[in-house]
mmCIF file of C-alpha atoms in Angstrom:
data_model
loop_
_atom_site.group_PDB
_atom_site.id
_atom_site.type_symbol
_atom_site.label_atom_id
_atom_site.label_comp_id
_atom_site.label_asym_id
_atom_site.label_seq_id
_atom_site.Cartn_x
_atom_site.Cartn_y
_atom_site.Cartn_z
ATOM 1 C CA MET A 154 110.258 106.055 112.363
ATOM 2 C CA ASN A 155 107.347 104.382 110.667
ATOM 3 C CA PRO A 156 107.130 100.793 111.765
ATOM 4 C CA GLY A 157 104.926 99.669 108.798
ATOM 5 C CA THR A 158 102.721 97.500 110.982
ATOM 6 C CA PRO A 159 99.079 97.791 109.832
ATOM 7 C CA ASP A 160 96.522 98.152 112.602
ATOM 8 C CA GLY A 161 93.645 96.503 110.660
ATOM 9 C CA ARG A 162 91.577 99.699 110.404
ATOM 10 C CA GLU A 163 92.241 100.293 106.691
ATOM 11 C CA GLY A 164 93.575 98.575 103.544
ATOM 12 C CA GLY A 165 96.441 96.153 103.408
ATOM 13 C CA GLU A 166 100.110 96.995 103.324
ATOM 14 C CA THR A 167 100.823 95.511 99.863
ATOM 15 C CA MET A 168 99.028 93.996 96.898
ATOM 16 C CA ALA A 169 99.709 90.543 98.374
ATOM 17 C CA ASP A 170 97.665 91.370 101.527
ATOM 18 C CA ALA A 171 95.227 93.917 100.078
ATOM 19 C CA VAL A 172 91.890 94.194 101.821
ATOM 20 C CA VAL A 173 89.253 92.694 99.462
ATOM 21 C CA ILE A 174 86.290 94.832 98.527
ATOM 22 C CA GLY A 175 83.515 92.302 98.021
ATOM 23 C CA ALA A 176 80.670 94.561 96.971
ATOM 24 C CA LEU A 177 79.983 98.225 96.145
ATOM 25 C CA PRO A 178 79.300 100.680 97.565
ATOM 26 C CA TYR A 179 82.198 100.297 100.033
ATOM 27 C CA GLY A 180 83.414 102.595 102.758
ATOM 28 C CA ASP A 181 86.312 102.485 105.138
ATOM 29 C CA THR A 182 88.146 104.754 107.557
ATOM 30 C CA GLY A 183 91.551 104.698 109.179
ATOM 31 C CA ASN A 184 94.938 106.230 108.675
ATOM 32 C CA THR A 185 98.251 105.387 107.035
ATOM 33 C CA ALA A 186 100.444 106.519 109.898
ATOM 34 C CA ASP A 187 101.354 102.884 110.692
ATOM 35 C CA ASN A 188 102.081 101.935 107.048
ATOM 36 C CA ILE A 189 105.028 102.362 104.782
ATOM 37 C CA ASP A 190 105.424 103.689 101.226
ATOM 38 C CA ASP A 191 105.207 100.675 98.928
ATOM 39 C CA TYR A 192 103.911 102.157 95.654
ATOM 40 C CA ASP A 193 103.874 105.249 93.569
ATOM 41 C CA ALA A 194 102.448 106.375 90.257
ATOM 42 C CA VAL A 195 103.057 109.361 88.048
ATOM 43 C CA CYS A 196 99.839 111.233 88.691
ATOM 44 C CA PRO A 197 101.047 113.711 87.386
ATOM 45 C CA TYR A 198 104.018 113.688 89.776
ATOM 46 C CA ASP A 199 106.162 110.825 91.025
ATOM 47 C CA GLY A 200 108.620 110.608 93.891
ATOM 48 C CA SER A 201 105.945 110.331 96.634
ATOM 49 C CA THR A 202 107.252 108.924 99.896
ATOM 50 C CA SER A 203 103.951 108.855 101.736
ATOM 51 C CA PRO A 204 102.675 105.678 103.351
ATOM 52 C CA ASP A 205 99.979 103.899 101.430
ATOM 53 C CA VAL A 206 97.310 101.187 101.882
ATOM 54 C CA VAL A 207 95.940 98.784 99.313
ATOM 55 C CA TYR A 208 92.491 97.421 98.478
ATOM 56 C CA SER A 209 91.628 94.849 95.836
ATOM 57 C CA TYR A 210 88.417 94.691 93.764
ATOM 58 C CA THR A 211 87.403 92.181 91.135
ATOM 59 C CA PRO A 212 84.220 93.256 89.344
ATOM 60 C CA ALA A 213 81.720 90.619 88.160
ATOM 61 C CA ALA A 214 80.898 92.779 85.149
ATOM 62 C CA ASP A 215 82.531 95.637 83.326
ATOM 63 C CA GLU A 216 82.084 98.771 85.408
ATOM 64 C CA VAL A 217 82.985 102.434 85.795
ATOM 65 C CA LEU A 218 84.181 103.136 89.384
ATOM 66 C CA PHE A 219 83.892 106.397 91.358
ATOM 67 C CA ILE A 220 86.401 106.422 94.206
ATOM 68 C CA ASP A 221 86.407 109.357 96.631
ATOM 69 C CA LEU A 222 88.613 110.274 99.539
ATOM 70 C CA CYS A 223 86.481 113.283 100.515
ATOM 71 C CA GLY A 224 87.077 114.216 104.171
ATOM 72 C CA SER A 225 90.685 113.061 104.427
ATOM 73 C CA GLY A 226 92.808 115.181 106.620
ATOM 74 C CA TYR A 227 95.819 114.539 104.474
ATOM 75 C CA ASP A 228 97.178 115.574 101.015
ATOM 76 C CA THR A 229 96.091 112.360 99.282
ATOM 77 C CA LYS A 230 97.094 110.559 96.032
ATOM 78 C CA LEU A 231 94.818 107.875 94.696
ATOM 79 C CA TYR A 232 95.342 105.384 91.880
ATOM 80 C CA VAL A 233 94.056 102.101 90.498
ATOM 81 C CA MET A 234 96.434 99.537 89.031
ATOM 82 C CA ASP A 235 95.988 96.054 87.611
ATOM 83 C CA GLY A 236 98.039 93.032 88.754
ATOM 84 C CA SER A 237 100.741 93.866 86.153
ATOM 85 C CA MET A 238 101.185 97.327 87.739
ATOM 86 C CA ASN A 239 99.535 99.043 84.739
ATOM 87 C CA LEU A 240 98.019 102.374 85.790
ATOM 88 C CA ILE A 241 94.287 102.385 85.114
ATOM 89 C CA ALA A 242 93.272 105.689 86.690
ATOM 90 C CA CYS A 243 94.733 108.252 89.089
ATOM 91 C CA ASN A 244 94.205 111.569 90.821
ATOM 92 C CA ASP A 245 96.360 113.746 93.045
ATOM 93 C CA ASP A 246 94.281 116.819 93.872
ATOM 94 C CA PHE A 247 90.578 116.602 92.996
ATOM 95 C CA TYR A 248 89.346 118.865 95.827
ATOM 96 C CA PHE A 249 90.943 122.198 96.638
ATOM 97 C CA GLY A 250 89.606 124.395 99.377
ATOM 98 C CA ASP A 251 86.386 122.423 99.691
ATOM 99 C CA PRO A 252 84.878 122.962 103.177
ATOM 100 C CA THR A 253 83.682 119.388 103.405
ATOM 101 C CA CYS A 254 86.223 117.410 101.411
ATOM 102 C CA GLY A 255 89.365 119.366 102.247
ATOM 103 C CA ASN A 256 92.468 120.569 100.436
ATOM 104 C CA TYR A 257 94.472 118.382 97.998
ATOM 105 C CA THR A 258 92.084 115.493 98.536
ATOM 106 C CA SER A 259 91.796 112.922 95.746
ATOM 107 C CA ALA A 260 88.905 111.387 93.856
ATOM 108 C CA ILE A 261 88.635 109.398 90.658
ATOM 109 C CA GLU A 262 85.438 110.071 88.733
ATOM 110 C CA GLU A 263 85.806 107.357 86.100
ATOM 111 C CA ALA A 264 87.940 104.225 86.437
ATOM 112 C CA TYR A 265 86.981 101.798 83.740
ATOM 113 C CA VAL A 266 87.405 98.192 84.946
ATOM 114 C CA SER A 267 86.757 94.884 83.240
ATOM 115 C CA ALA A 268 84.888 91.846 84.532
ATOM 116 C CA SER A 269 86.939 89.166 86.355
ATOM 117 C CA VAL A 270 90.165 91.278 86.451
ATOM 118 C CA GLU A 271 91.606 92.029 89.896
ATOM 119 C CA TYR A 272 92.346 95.688 90.440
ATOM 120 C CA PHE A 273 94.265 97.364 93.258
ATOM 121 C CA ILE A 274 93.174 100.675 94.701
ATOM 122 C CA ILE A 275 96.114 102.388 96.390
#
């Protein structure tokens, strides 16, 4: 049974305790084995029950983000939401059979974000 107790090696459990990304580029490692499933997005499928982690980012200027989970050992799903839970960008399977990045690994090539708006990367 998944205890849902974060170990501090990756993003927060929920939007309320999301790990803040202060500057780009940003990198992090860890796993979600000690987290629970708090969120889901239709991307293009819904009904995910996988544990997730949350990061927050508030850009100083309008930006286009590139977010990449290359190298994950898991079938990932990646999405960006604003504080009202509006889906900004998402990806389920960017890489397939890539020897470096893996199978069913997610990446978002273009997430358009606006200055001074807090976004959540899940």
